[in-house]
Amino acid sequence: MKRIHIATPSKRYEVVIGNELLHMIDRMIDRVCPHVTAVLIITDETVASLYLADVQQALHQTYDRVYAHIIPSGEEAKSFEQFYACHTAALTNHLDRDSLIVALGGGVVGDLAGFVAATYMRGIRFVQVPTTLLAHDSAVGGKTAINHPLGKNMIGAFYQPELVFYDISFLSTLPKREMRSGFAEIIKHSLIYDRAFFGWLQANVQKIEDLNGDRLQYAIQKGIEIKAAVVSQDEKEHGVRAHLNFGHTLGHALESELGYGVMTHGDAVALGMLFAIFVSERFYNQPLFYSSFRTLFHHYGFPTSLPPHVSPERLLEKMKKDKKAKDQTVRMVLMKEIGTVCVERISDEQLLQWLYAFAE
Ligand code: NAD
Ligand code: ZN
């Protein structure tokens, strides 16, 4: 078992990572959240069918009042309707200020349940229990949100959990495409912050299936340590936290243009990272071995070229609408070398030219 300490200005908490840890979840929670009156587990249909009974049983070892609220699986659940339904469940089960919400699932459950915890009675404690690889990213850092029809993650709060309890045995049932999606964010963490870790990934993960056992735990641990280091310096994204957006400017544009769920978040981010490396070579006028990255990403099964029907003009428009764009000028995270990135402004004409060149 590995413990990572997170210290943001608003809160200190721990991420516990290990295999087959479920039997100790109640004691781990009790240590950091004393005097819990009731527990509400929020989870999705898929995760509920696999793990809810086991989690409830483990929590009953310490808590008498354990309730569950199940939301539909998928991004659509990050809606106002589901947010409201979670609050209804909290109220009908008489949760009070000393109750606890447990977010059991991937990033969708974590973002929604975290926002419910941030707002129920002006904020009650919550614990993240991630069940996807991508959630190594979403469960740490305290960003919680739901979507508005006019924009993803537009309504939310910065709200940190009391504990992140990561039992990697949950990942054994995760479909390959979801594993690959989470792996993209692990690669991202290495590329923005830790050259040696990127080398380790290349040497130890030849294919997605290699991500198991100790290698999986180490990759998650490193990814979380990097995210923790970044958010500890900049909890509310005034500076370096923006580096986590590497690959996301084009990635988000693609997801929005194609419709959410068509491409996984990680596949879109992987393609976005390739584009960012392509642009970096040209912007800084130095070789970064774009073609070897392309080969590597192709090998892992990530898409390496833009879908033929999406137009560069449309992508540019979406990139300009990004939350991080300022004065309608696109700001992209570019790579100076592996492990070092920087935010740069790029003019529309230049970006469009590079999008066309990338699409060829
Ligand atoms: P997800 O939560 O939708 O999970 C992906 C799919 O896997 C779902 O169908 C789910 O039911 C299923 N699943 C989950 N665990 C499983 C398991 N153990 N076995 C089998 N199936 C399982 O998606 P995700 O990729 O985990 O997260 C994506 C979301 O995270 C997006 O909404 C994104 O905006 C958000 N996100 C948030 C942050 C943040 O900082 N808050 C960061 C990155 C992403
Ligand atoms: Zn992401």
mmCIF file of C-alpha atoms and ligand atoms in Angstrom:
data_model
loop_
_atom_site.group_PDB
_atom_site.id
_atom_site.type_symbol
_atom_site.label_atom_id
_atom_site.label_comp_id
_atom_site.label_asym_id
_atom_site.label_seq_id
_atom_site.Cartn_x
_atom_site.Cartn_y
_atom_site.Cartn_z
ATOM 1 C CA MET A 1 0.000 0.000 0.000
ATOM 2 C CA LYS A 2 1.248 3.471 -0.874
ATOM 3 C CA ARG A 3 0.256 6.771 0.673
ATOM 4 C CA ILE A 4 0.607 10.125 -1.048
ATOM 5 C CA HIS A 5 0.097 13.323 0.921
ATOM 6 C CA ILE A 6 -1.658 16.173 -0.809
ATOM 7 C CA ALA A 7 -1.378 19.666 0.604
ATOM 8 C CA THR A 8 -3.375 22.436 -1.029
ATOM 9 C CA PRO A 9 -3.963 25.794 0.671
ATOM 10 C CA SER A 10 -7.531 24.733 1.488
ATOM 11 C CA LYS A 11 -6.892 21.180 2.703
ATOM 12 C CA ARG A 12 -4.439 18.381 3.462
ATOM 13 C CA TYR A 13 -5.481 14.845 2.639
ATOM 14 C CA GLU A 14 -4.140 11.478 1.655
ATOM 15 C CA VAL A 15 -4.360 9.263 -1.388
ATOM 16 C CA VAL A 16 -4.124 5.591 -0.441
ATOM 17 C CA ILE A 17 -3.295 3.230 -3.325
ATOM 18 C CA GLY A 18 -3.054 -0.537 -3.206
ATOM 19 C CA ASN A 19 -4.477 -3.855 -4.307
ATOM 20 C CA GLU A 20 -7.368 -5.591 -2.484
ATOM 21 C CA LEU A 21 -7.773 -2.844 0.111
ATOM 22 C CA LEU A 22 -11.553 -2.837 0.398
ATOM 23 C CA HIS A 23 -11.692 -4.633 3.752
ATOM 24 C CA MET A 24 -10.034 -1.617 5.395
ATOM 25 C CA ILE A 25 -12.040 1.192 3.774
ATOM 26 C CA ASP A 26 -14.170 1.823 6.876
ATOM 27 C CA ARG A 27 -11.178 2.164 9.210
ATOM 28 C CA MET A 28 -9.316 4.378 6.747
ATOM 29 C CA ILE A 29 -12.329 6.677 6.494
ATOM 30 C CA ASP A 30 -12.926 6.685 10.233
ATOM 31 C CA ARG A 31 -9.324 7.755 10.865
ATOM 32 C CA VAL A 32 -9.666 10.924 8.786
ATOM 33 C CA CYS A 33 -13.424 11.545 9.208
ATOM 34 C CA PRO A 34 -14.414 11.044 12.829
ATOM 35 C CA HIS A 35 -18.046 10.991 14.050
ATOM 36 C CA VAL A 36 -19.751 10.267 10.728
ATOM 37 C CA THR A 37 -23.530 10.043 11.267
ATOM 38 C CA ALA A 38 -24.464 8.447 7.925
ATOM 39 C CA VAL A 39 -22.850 7.503 4.616
ATOM 40 C CA LEU A 40 -24.365 8.036 1.169
ATOM 41 C CA ILE A 41 -22.600 6.142 -1.615
ATOM 42 C CA ILE A 42 -23.110 7.722 -5.034
ATOM 43 C CA THR A 43 -22.226 5.389 -7.873
ATOM 44 C CA ASP A 44 -23.267 4.563 -11.439
ATOM 45 C CA GLU A 45 -25.223 1.568 -12.751
ATOM 46 C CA THR A 46 -22.214 -0.296 -14.119
ATOM 47 C CA VAL A 47 -20.078 0.121 -11.024
ATOM 48 C CA ALA A 48 -23.060 -0.646 -8.775
ATOM 49 C CA SER A 49 -23.611 -3.989 -10.482
ATOM 50 C CA LEU A 50 -19.947 -4.912 -9.940
ATOM 51 C CA TYR A 51 -18.935 -3.459 -6.584
ATOM 52 C CA LEU A 52 -21.715 -1.756 -4.651
ATOM 53 C CA ALA A 53 -22.640 -4.756 -2.484
ATOM 54 C CA ASP A 54 -18.998 -5.309 -1.463
ATOM 55 C CA VAL A 55 -18.468 -1.640 -0.651
ATOM 56 C CA GLN A 56 -21.686 -1.472 1.375
ATOM 57 C CA GLN A 57 -20.689 -4.563 3.304
ATOM 58 C CA ALA A 58 -17.229 -3.172 4.044
ATOM 59 C CA LEU A 59 -18.688 0.137 5.249
ATOM 60 C CA HIS A 60 -21.227 -1.639 7.455
ATOM 61 C CA GLN A 61 -18.311 -2.944 9.520
ATOM 62 C CA THR A 62 -18.181 0.537 11.069
ATOM 63 C CA TYR A 63 -21.285 2.457 10.005
ATOM 64 C CA ASP A 64 -24.926 1.597 10.744
ATOM 65 C CA ARG A 65 -26.456 4.002 8.291
ATOM 66 C CA VAL A 66 -25.131 3.301 4.790
ATOM 67 C CA TYR A 67 -27.284 4.414 1.833
ATOM 68 C CA ALA A 68 -26.737 4.217 -1.901
ATOM 69 C CA HIS A 69 -27.873 6.373 -4.791
ATOM 70 C CA ILE A 70 -27.308 5.024 -8.313
ATOM 71 C CA ILE A 71 -27.003 7.287 -11.350
ATOM 72 C CA PRO A 72 -26.940 6.220 -15.026
ATOM 73 C CA SER A 73 -23.485 5.425 -16.455
ATOM 74 C CA GLY A 74 -21.875 7.961 -18.768
ATOM 75 C CA GLU A 75 -21.187 11.653 -19.216
ATOM 76 C CA GLU A 76 -24.905 12.585 -19.482
ATOM 77 C CA ALA A 77 -25.197 11.959 -15.746
ATOM 78 C CA LYS A 78 -23.214 15.130 -15.035
ATOM 79 C CA SER A 79 -26.515 16.994 -15.399
ATOM 80 C CA PHE A 80 -28.585 19.306 -13.259
ATOM 81 C CA GLU A 81 -31.308 16.606 -13.054
ATOM 82 C CA GLN A 82 -28.917 14.017 -11.617
ATOM 83 C CA PHE A 83 -27.383 16.628 -9.300
ATOM 84 C CA TYR A 84 -30.875 17.407 -7.984
ATOM 85 C CA ALA A 85 -31.713 13.694 -7.625
ATOM 86 C CA CYS A 86 -28.565 13.196 -5.509
ATOM 87 C CA HIS A 87 -29.655 16.020 -3.214
ATOM 88 C CA THR A 88 -33.103 14.442 -2.962
ATOM 89 C CA ALA A 89 -31.478 11.151 -1.935
ATOM 90 C CA ALA A 90 -29.385 12.962 0.677
ATOM 91 C CA LEU A 91 -32.468 14.702 2.080
ATOM 92 C CA THR A 92 -34.773 11.682 2.120
ATOM 93 C CA ASN A 93 -32.108 9.687 3.963
ATOM 94 C CA HIS A 94 -31.740 12.553 6.465
ATOM 95 C CA LEU A 95 -28.061 13.250 5.883
ATOM 96 C CA ASP A 96 -26.863 16.025 8.168
ATOM 97 C CA ARG A 97 -23.762 18.214 8.383
ATOM 98 C CA ASP A 98 -21.757 15.313 9.879
ATOM 99 C CA SER A 99 -22.667 12.826 7.168
ATOM 100 C CA LEU A 100 -20.355 11.639 4.439
ATOM 101 C CA ILE A 101 -20.646 11.145 0.692
ATOM 102 C CA VAL A 102 -18.640 8.363 -0.930
ATOM 103 C CA ALA A 103 -18.047 8.781 -4.674
ATOM 104 C CA LEU A 104 -17.661 5.232 -6.004
ATOM 105 C CA GLY A 105 -16.820 5.289 -9.702
ATOM 106 C CA GLY A 106 -14.941 7.060 -12.456
ATOM 107 C CA GLY A 107 -14.583 10.749 -13.189
ATOM 108 C CA VAL A 108 -18.288 11.210 -13.887
ATOM 109 C CA VAL A 109 -19.340 9.984 -10.446
ATOM 110 C CA GLY A 110 -16.424 11.815 -8.787
ATOM 111 C CA ASP A 111 -17.223 15.158 -10.426
ATOM 112 C CA LEU A 112 -20.969 14.926 -9.720
ATOM 113 C CA ALA A 113 -20.774 13.499 -6.180
ATOM 114 C CA GLY A 114 -18.022 15.964 -5.289
ATOM 115 C CA PHE A 115 -20.216 18.868 -6.380
ATOM 116 C CA VAL A 116 -23.144 17.424 -4.419
ATOM 117 C CA ALA A 117 -20.887 17.238 -1.333
ATOM 118 C CA ALA A 118 -19.699 20.806 -1.935
ATOM 119 C CA THR A 119 -23.263 22.121 -1.992
ATOM 120 C CA TYR A 120 -25.365 19.907 0.315
ATOM 121 C CA MET A 121 -25.966 21.985 3.454
ATOM 122 C CA ARG A 122 -23.206 24.315 2.163
ATOM 123 C CA GLY A 123 -20.698 21.494 2.131
ATOM 124 C CA ILE A 124 -20.284 18.101 3.802
ATOM 125 C CA ARG A 125 -17.302 15.741 3.815
ATOM 126 C CA PHE A 126 -16.674 13.370 0.927
ATOM 127 C CA VAL A 127 -14.333 10.555 -0.019
ATOM 128 C CA GLN A 128 -13.282 9.587 -3.536
ATOM 129 C CA VAL A 129 -13.200 5.877 -4.323
ATOM 130 C CA PRO A 130 -11.996 5.824 -7.954
ATOM 131 C CA THR A 131 -12.758 2.798 -10.124
ATOM 132 C CA THR A 132 -11.247 3.912 -13.451
ATOM 133 C CA LEU A 133 -7.676 4.624 -14.487
ATOM 134 C CA LEU A 134 -8.662 8.099 -15.647
ATOM 135 C CA ALA A 135 -9.870 8.855 -12.137
ATOM 136 C CA HIS A 136 -6.235 8.951 -10.938
ATOM 137 C CA ASP A 137 -6.502 12.393 -12.486
ATOM 138 C CA SER A 138 -10.078 13.426 -11.683
ATOM 139 C CA ALA A 139 -10.149 12.238 -8.054
ATOM 140 C CA VAL A 140 -7.187 14.400 -7.063
ATOM 141 C CA GLY A 141 -7.136 18.166 -7.126
ATOM 142 C CA GLY A 142 -10.608 19.145 -6.012
ATOM 143 C CA LYS A 143 -12.277 20.156 -9.254
ATOM 144 C CA THR A 144 -15.932 19.129 -9.124
ATOM 145 C CA ALA A 145 -18.561 19.969 -11.724
ATOM 146 C CA ILE A 146 -21.629 19.195 -13.750
ATOM 147 C CA ASN A 147 -22.227 20.129 -17.383
ATOM 148 C CA HIS A 148 -24.526 22.798 -18.815
ATOM 149 C CA PRO A 149 -26.028 22.189 -22.267
ATOM 150 C CA LEU A 150 -23.928 25.165 -23.405
ATOM 151 C CA GLY A 151 -20.644 23.886 -22.014
ATOM 152 C CA LYS A 152 -18.888 21.033 -20.242
ATOM 153 C CA ASN A 153 -17.915 21.406 -16.556
ATOM 154 C CA MET A 154 -19.376 24.916 -16.512
ATOM 155 C CA ILE A 155 -21.074 24.651 -13.103
ATOM 156 C CA GLY A 156 -18.970 23.472 -10.204
ATOM 157 C CA ALA A 157 -16.690 24.198 -7.303
ATOM 158 C CA PHE A 158 -13.180 23.652 -6.069
ATOM 159 C CA TYR A 159 -13.820 21.225 -3.224
ATOM 160 C CA GLN A 160 -11.258 18.763 -1.881
ATOM 161 C CA PRO A 161 -12.089 15.272 -0.590
ATOM 162 C CA GLU A 162 -11.116 14.013 2.876
ATOM 163 C CA LEU A 163 -9.477 10.935 1.387
ATOM 164 C CA VAL A 164 -8.891 9.267 -1.965
ATOM 165 C CA PHE A 165 -9.138 5.505 -1.514
ATOM 166 C CA TYR A 166 -7.791 3.801 -4.654
ATOM 167 C CA ASP A 167 -8.117 0.039 -4.719
ATOM 168 C CA ILE A 168 -6.610 -0.930 -8.069
ATOM 169 C CA SER A 169 -8.306 -4.339 -8.009
ATOM 170 C CA PHE A 170 -11.439 -2.456 -9.184
ATOM 171 C CA LEU A 171 -9.658 -1.782 -12.478
ATOM 172 C CA SER A 172 -9.642 -5.487 -13.416
ATOM 173 C CA THR A 173 -13.131 -5.125 -14.952
ATOM 174 C CA LEU A 174 -12.451 -1.881 -16.795
ATOM 175 C CA PRO A 175 -12.831 -2.215 -20.613
ATOM 176 C CA LYS A 176 -9.625 -1.763 -22.629
ATOM 177 C CA ARG A 177 -10.794 1.460 -24.252
ATOM 178 C CA GLU A 178 -11.308 2.982 -20.778
ATOM 179 C CA MET A 179 -7.866 1.775 -19.650
ATOM 180 C CA ARG A 180 -6.324 3.431 -22.712
ATOM 181 C CA SER A 181 -8.266 6.607 -21.958
ATOM 182 C CA GLY A 182 -6.771 6.809 -18.466
ATOM 183 C CA PHE A 183 -3.336 5.896 -19.754
ATOM 184 C CA ALA A 184 -3.338 9.018 -21.954
ATOM 185 C CA GLU A 185 -3.486 11.171 -18.788
ATOM 186 C CA ILE A 186 -0.635 9.171 -17.239
ATOM 187 C CA ILE A 187 1.477 9.831 -20.341
ATOM 188 C CA LYS A 188 0.458 13.496 -20.103
ATOM 189 C CA HIS A 189 1.664 13.724 -16.518
ATOM 190 C CA SER A 190 5.038 12.292 -17.508
ATOM 191 C CA LEU A 191 5.429 14.608 -20.502
ATOM 192 C CA ILE A 192 4.682 17.798 -18.602
ATOM 193 C CA TYR A 193 6.734 17.092 -15.506
ATOM 194 C CA ASP A 194 8.975 14.042 -15.384
ATOM 195 C CA ARG A 195 11.240 12.901 -18.178
ATOM 196 C CA ALA A 196 12.501 9.886 -16.212
ATOM 197 C CA PHE A 197 8.923 8.670 -15.663
ATOM 198 C CA PHE A 198 8.242 8.945 -19.410
ATOM 199 C CA GLY A 199 11.324 6.769 -19.978
ATOM 200 C CA TRP A 200 9.996 4.273 -17.450
ATOM 201 C CA LEU A 201 6.632 4.130 -19.270
ATOM 202 C CA GLN A 202 8.318 3.489 -22.607
ATOM 203 C CA ALA A 203 10.421 0.727 -21.107
ATOM 204 C CA ASN A 204 7.690 -0.925 -19.053
ATOM 205 C CA VAL A 205 4.438 -0.462 -20.934
ATOM 206 C CA GLN A 206 4.676 -1.857 -24.445
ATOM 207 C CA LYS A 207 0.929 -2.327 -24.676
ATOM 208 C CA ILE A 208 -2.071 -1.342 -22.550
ATOM 209 C CA GLU A 209 -2.372 -4.913 -21.209
ATOM 210 C CA ASP A 210 1.019 -4.472 -19.514
ATOM 211 C CA LEU A 211 -0.672 -2.110 -17.080
ATOM 212 C CA ASN A 212 -1.358 -4.485 -14.230
ATOM 213 C CA GLY A 213 -0.060 -5.417 -10.799
ATOM 214 C CA ASP A 214 2.929 -3.451 -9.541
ATOM 215 C CA ARG A 215 3.420 -1.633 -12.854
ATOM 216 C CA LEU A 216 -0.154 -0.355 -12.764
ATOM 217 C CA GLN A 217 0.208 0.760 -9.169
ATOM 218 C CA TYR A 218 3.494 2.527 -9.884
ATOM 219 C CA ALA A 219 2.108 4.303 -12.968
ATOM 220 C CA ILE A 220 -0.931 5.520 -10.993
ATOM 221 C CA GLN A 221 1.220 6.576 -8.081
ATOM 222 C CA LYS A 222 3.569 8.620 -10.276
ATOM 223 C CA GLY A 223 0.654 10.189 -12.151
ATOM 224 C CA ILE A 224 -0.959 11.228 -8.865
ATOM 225 C CA GLU A 225 2.312 12.534 -7.424
ATOM 226 C CA ILE A 226 2.759 14.781 -10.438
ATOM 227 C CA LYS A 227 -0.832 16.024 -10.321
ATOM 228 C CA ALA A 228 -0.463 16.594 -6.571
ATOM 229 C CA ALA A 229 2.749 18.560 -7.033
ATOM 230 C CA VAL A 230 1.090 20.804 -9.596
ATOM 231 C CA VAL A 231 -2.158 21.444 -7.714
ATOM 232 C CA SER A 232 -0.314 22.016 -4.426
ATOM 233 C CA GLN A 233 1.474 24.917 -6.066
ATOM 234 C CA ASP A 234 -1.634 26.290 -7.729
ATOM 235 C CA GLU A 235 -4.969 25.000 -6.395
ATOM 236 C CA LYS A 236 -7.233 27.371 -8.325
ATOM 237 C CA GLU A 237 -5.440 27.517 -11.650
ATOM 238 C CA HIS A 238 -3.834 30.934 -11.668
ATOM 239 C CA GLY A 239 -0.560 29.598 -13.048
ATOM 240 C CA VAL A 240 1.159 26.195 -13.367
ATOM 241 C CA ARG A 241 -2.070 24.205 -13.017
ATOM 242 C CA ALA A 242 -2.714 25.233 -16.613
ATOM 243 C CA HIS A 243 0.123 22.869 -17.609
ATOM 244 C CA LEU A 244 -2.238 19.978 -16.872
ATOM 245 C CA ASN A 245 -4.112 21.173 -19.920
ATOM 246 C CA PHE A 246 -1.415 19.771 -22.213
ATOM 247 C CA GLY A 247 -3.198 18.058 -25.119
ATOM 248 C CA HIS A 248 -6.580 19.362 -23.946
ATOM 249 C CA THR A 249 -6.986 22.428 -26.178
ATOM 250 C CA LEU A 250 -7.421 20.310 -29.288
ATOM 251 C CA GLY A 251 -8.708 17.368 -27.188
ATOM 252 C CA HIS A 252 -11.692 19.310 -25.824
ATOM 253 C CA ALA A 253 -12.377 20.839 -29.254
ATOM 254 C CA LEU A 254 -12.496 17.351 -30.772
ATOM 255 C CA GLU A 255 -14.782 15.959 -28.072
ATOM 256 C CA SER A 256 -17.169 18.843 -28.474
ATOM 257 C CA GLU A 257 -17.094 18.746 -32.285
ATOM 258 C CA LEU A 258 -17.612 14.978 -32.518
ATOM 259 C CA GLY A 259 -20.128 14.820 -29.651
ATOM 260 C CA TYR A 260 -19.166 13.540 -26.198
ATOM 261 C CA GLY A 261 -18.604 9.812 -25.978
ATOM 262 C CA VAL A 262 -17.742 9.287 -29.657
ATOM 263 C CA MET A 263 -14.047 9.383 -28.810
ATOM 264 C CA THR A 264 -12.970 8.762 -25.202
ATOM 265 C CA HIS A 265 -11.516 11.738 -23.358
ATOM 266 C CA GLY A 266 -8.105 10.044 -23.307
ATOM 267 C CA ASP A 267 -8.091 9.285 -27.033
ATOM 268 C CA ALA A 268 -8.955 12.930 -27.740
ATOM 269 C CA VAL A 269 -6.242 14.111 -25.344
ATOM 270 C CA ALA A 270 -3.667 11.748 -26.880
ATOM 271 C CA LEU A 271 -4.382 13.191 -30.316
ATOM 272 C CA GLY A 272 -4.269 16.664 -28.759
ATOM 273 C CA MET A 273 -0.848 15.910 -27.250
ATOM 274 C CA LEU A 274 0.452 14.785 -30.637
ATOM 275 C CA PHE A 275 -0.787 18.038 -32.147
ATOM 276 C CA ALA A 276 0.808 20.012 -29.296
ATOM 277 C CA ILE A 277 4.148 18.301 -29.979
ATOM 278 C CA PHE A 278 3.740 18.955 -33.713
ATOM 279 C CA VAL A 279 3.093 22.649 -32.972
ATOM 280 C CA SER A 280 5.918 22.827 -30.401
ATOM 281 C CA GLU A 281 8.496 21.701 -32.969
ATOM 282 C CA ARG A 282 7.412 24.521 -35.245
ATOM 283 C CA PHE A 283 6.855 27.176 -32.572
ATOM 284 C CA TYR A 284 10.234 26.671 -30.892
ATOM 285 C CA ASN A 285 11.878 25.623 -34.133
ATOM 286 C CA GLN A 286 13.582 22.602 -32.643
ATOM 287 C CA PRO A 287 13.215 18.856 -33.179
ATOM 288 C CA LEU A 288 11.140 16.987 -30.585
ATOM 289 C CA PHE A 289 10.903 13.707 -32.490
ATOM 290 C CA TYR A 290 7.243 14.143 -33.361
ATOM 291 C CA SER A 291 7.315 11.115 -35.654
ATOM 292 C CA SER A 292 8.564 8.783 -32.917
ATOM 293 C CA PHE A 293 5.770 10.007 -30.619
ATOM 294 C CA ARG A 294 3.325 9.306 -33.424
ATOM 295 C CA THR A 295 4.652 5.761 -33.793
ATOM 296 C CA LEU A 296 4.521 5.199 -30.040
ATOM 297 C CA PHE A 297 0.952 6.504 -29.717
ATOM 298 C CA HIS A 298 -0.150 4.436 -32.704
ATOM 299 C CA HIS A 299 1.377 1.403 -31.056
ATOM 300 C CA TYR A 300 -0.695 1.986 -27.892
ATOM 301 C CA GLY A 301 -3.844 2.173 -30.023
ATOM 302 C CA PHE A 302 -4.465 5.938 -29.789
ATOM 303 C CA PRO A 303 -5.803 7.755 -32.855
ATOM 304 C CA THR A 304 -2.933 9.558 -34.589
ATOM 305 C CA SER A 305 -4.719 11.585 -37.229
ATOM 306 C CA LEU A 306 -7.739 13.863 -37.252
ATOM 307 C CA PRO A 307 -11.023 12.212 -38.282
ATOM 308 C CA PRO A 308 -11.409 13.083 -42.004
ATOM 309 C CA HIS A 309 -14.799 14.783 -41.634
ATOM 310 C CA VAL A 310 -13.803 17.388 -39.023
ATOM 311 C CA SER A 311 -12.751 20.689 -40.514
ATOM 312 C CA PRO A 312 -9.751 22.644 -39.165
ATOM 313 C CA GLU A 313 -11.859 25.818 -39.227
ATOM 314 C CA ARG A 314 -14.462 24.273 -36.907
ATOM 315 C CA LEU A 315 -11.752 22.998 -34.581
ATOM 316 C CA LEU A 316 -10.166 26.443 -34.442
ATOM 317 C CA GLU A 317 -13.538 27.972 -33.493
ATOM 318 C CA LYS A 318 -13.946 25.424 -30.677
ATOM 319 C CA MET A 319 -10.383 26.005 -29.465
ATOM 320 C CA LYS A 320 -11.108 29.717 -29.188
ATOM 321 C CA LYS A 321 -14.112 28.966 -26.956
ATOM 322 C CA ASP A 322 -11.944 26.990 -24.504
ATOM 323 C CA LYS A 323 -12.273 28.191 -20.878
ATOM 324 C CA LYS A 324 -8.532 28.834 -20.900
ATOM 325 C CA ALA A 325 -8.515 31.019 -24.017
ATOM 326 C CA LYS A 326 -8.025 34.698 -23.224
ATOM 327 C CA ASP A 327 -9.361 37.567 -25.387
ATOM 328 C CA GLN A 328 -10.368 34.936 -27.951
ATOM 329 C CA THR A 329 -6.680 34.093 -28.550
ATOM 330 C CA VAL A 330 -5.830 30.430 -28.238
ATOM 331 C CA ARG A 331 -3.333 29.608 -25.522
ATOM 332 C CA MET A 332 -1.776 26.197 -25.903
ATOM 333 C CA VAL A 333 0.484 24.268 -23.565
ATOM 334 C CA LEU A 334 3.582 23.504 -25.645
ATOM 335 C CA MET A 335 6.493 21.189 -24.905
ATOM 336 C CA LYS A 336 10.006 22.621 -24.783
ATOM 337 C CA GLU A 337 11.476 19.213 -24.040
ATOM 338 C CA ILE A 338 10.127 16.063 -22.440
ATOM 339 C CA GLY A 339 9.201 17.031 -18.874
ATOM 340 C CA THR A 340 9.041 20.798 -19.489
ATOM 341 C CA VAL A 341 6.058 22.706 -20.864
ATOM 342 C CA CYS A 342 5.017 26.315 -21.249
ATOM 343 C CA VAL A 343 1.788 28.171 -22.120
ATOM 344 C CA GLU A 344 2.000 30.112 -25.408
ATOM 345 C CA ARG A 345 -0.409 32.318 -27.347
ATOM 346 C CA ILE A 346 -0.839 31.378 -30.966
ATOM 347 C CA SER A 347 -2.517 33.494 -33.629
ATOM 348 C CA ASP A 348 -5.540 32.146 -35.490
ATOM 349 C CA GLU A 349 -3.820 32.205 -38.897
ATOM 350 C CA GLN A 350 -0.813 30.318 -37.609
ATOM 351 C CA LEU A 351 -2.897 27.740 -35.766
ATOM 352 C CA LEU A 352 -5.119 27.120 -38.777
ATOM 353 C CA GLN A 353 -2.057 26.574 -40.955
ATOM 354 C CA TRP A 354 -0.671 24.043 -38.479
ATOM 355 C CA LEU A 355 -4.045 22.295 -38.174
ATOM 356 C CA TYR A 356 -4.082 21.847 -41.967
ATOM 357 C CA ALA A 357 -0.495 20.580 -41.969
ATOM 358 C CA PHE A 358 -1.291 18.186 -39.091
ATOM 359 C CA ALA A 359 -4.364 16.880 -40.933
ATOM 360 C CA GLU A 360 -2.334 15.918 -44.012
HETATM 361 P P1 NAD B 1 -16.672 7.447 -16.385
HETATM 362 O O1 NAD B 1 -16.808 7.806 -14.964
HETATM 363 O O2 NAD B 1 -17.822 7.691 -17.264
HETATM 364 O O3 NAD B 1 -16.263 5.900 -16.486
HETATM 365 C C1 NAD B 1 -16.096 5.320 -17.769
HETATM 366 C C2 NAD B 1 -17.009 4.096 -17.950
HETATM 367 O O4 NAD B 1 -16.462 3.003 -17.212
HETATM 368 C C3 NAD B 1 -18.427 4.280 -17.431
HETATM 369 O O5 NAD B 1 -19.292 3.640 -18.317
HETATM 370 C C4 NAD B 1 -18.419 3.545 -16.091
HETATM 371 O O6 NAD B 1 -19.681 3.042 -15.754
HETATM 372 C C5 NAD B 1 -17.449 2.434 -16.364
HETATM 373 N N1 NAD B 1 -16.717 1.940 -15.205
HETATM 374 C C6 NAD B 1 -16.213 2.661 -14.178
HETATM 375 N N2 NAD B 1 -15.499 1.877 -13.369
HETATM 376 C C7 NAD B 1 -15.545 0.633 -13.884
HETATM 377 C C8 NAD B 1 -14.972 -0.607 -13.498
HETATM 378 N N3 NAD B 1 -14.165 -0.696 -12.447
HETATM 379 N N4 NAD B 1 -15.221 -1.688 -14.260
HETATM 380 C C9 NAD B 1 -16.006 -1.589 -15.364
HETATM 381 N N5 NAD B 1 -16.558 -0.443 -15.783
HETATM 382 C C10 NAD B 1 -16.329 0.656 -15.048
HETATM 383 O O7 NAD B 1 -15.445 8.178 -17.069
HETATM 384 P P2 NAD B 1 -13.949 8.526 -16.618
HETATM 385 O O8 NAD B 1 -13.156 8.360 -17.858
HETATM 386 O O9 NAD B 1 -13.528 7.826 -15.395
HETATM 387 O O10 NAD B 1 -14.062 10.072 -16.262
HETATM 388 C C11 NAD B 1 -14.423 11.030 -17.233
HETATM 389 C C12 NAD B 1 -14.968 12.239 -16.529
HETATM 390 O O11 NAD B 1 -13.966 12.762 -15.653
HETATM 391 C C13 NAD B 1 -15.351 13.377 -17.458
HETATM 392 O O12 NAD B 1 -16.634 13.849 -17.116
HETATM 393 C C14 NAD B 1 -14.318 14.448 -17.181
HETATM 394 O O13 NAD B 1 -14.816 15.749 -17.343
HETATM 395 C C15 NAD B 1 -13.957 14.166 -15.761
HETATM 396 N N6 NAD B 1 -12.620 14.634 -15.374
HETATM 397 C C16 NAD B 1 -12.526 15.422 -14.283
HETATM 398 C C17 NAD B 1 -11.292 15.871 -13.862
HETATM 399 C C18 NAD B 1 -11.184 16.686 -12.621
HETATM 400 O O14 NAD B 1 -10.119 17.232 -12.332
HETATM 401 N N7 NAD B 1 -12.233 16.802 -11.850
HETATM 402 C C19 NAD B 1 -10.136 15.519 -14.562
HETATM 403 C C20 NAD B 1 -10.271 14.708 -15.673
HETATM 404 C C21 NAD B 1 -11.525 14.265 -16.078
HETATM 405 ZN ZN ZN B 2 -8.117 15.268 -19.090
#
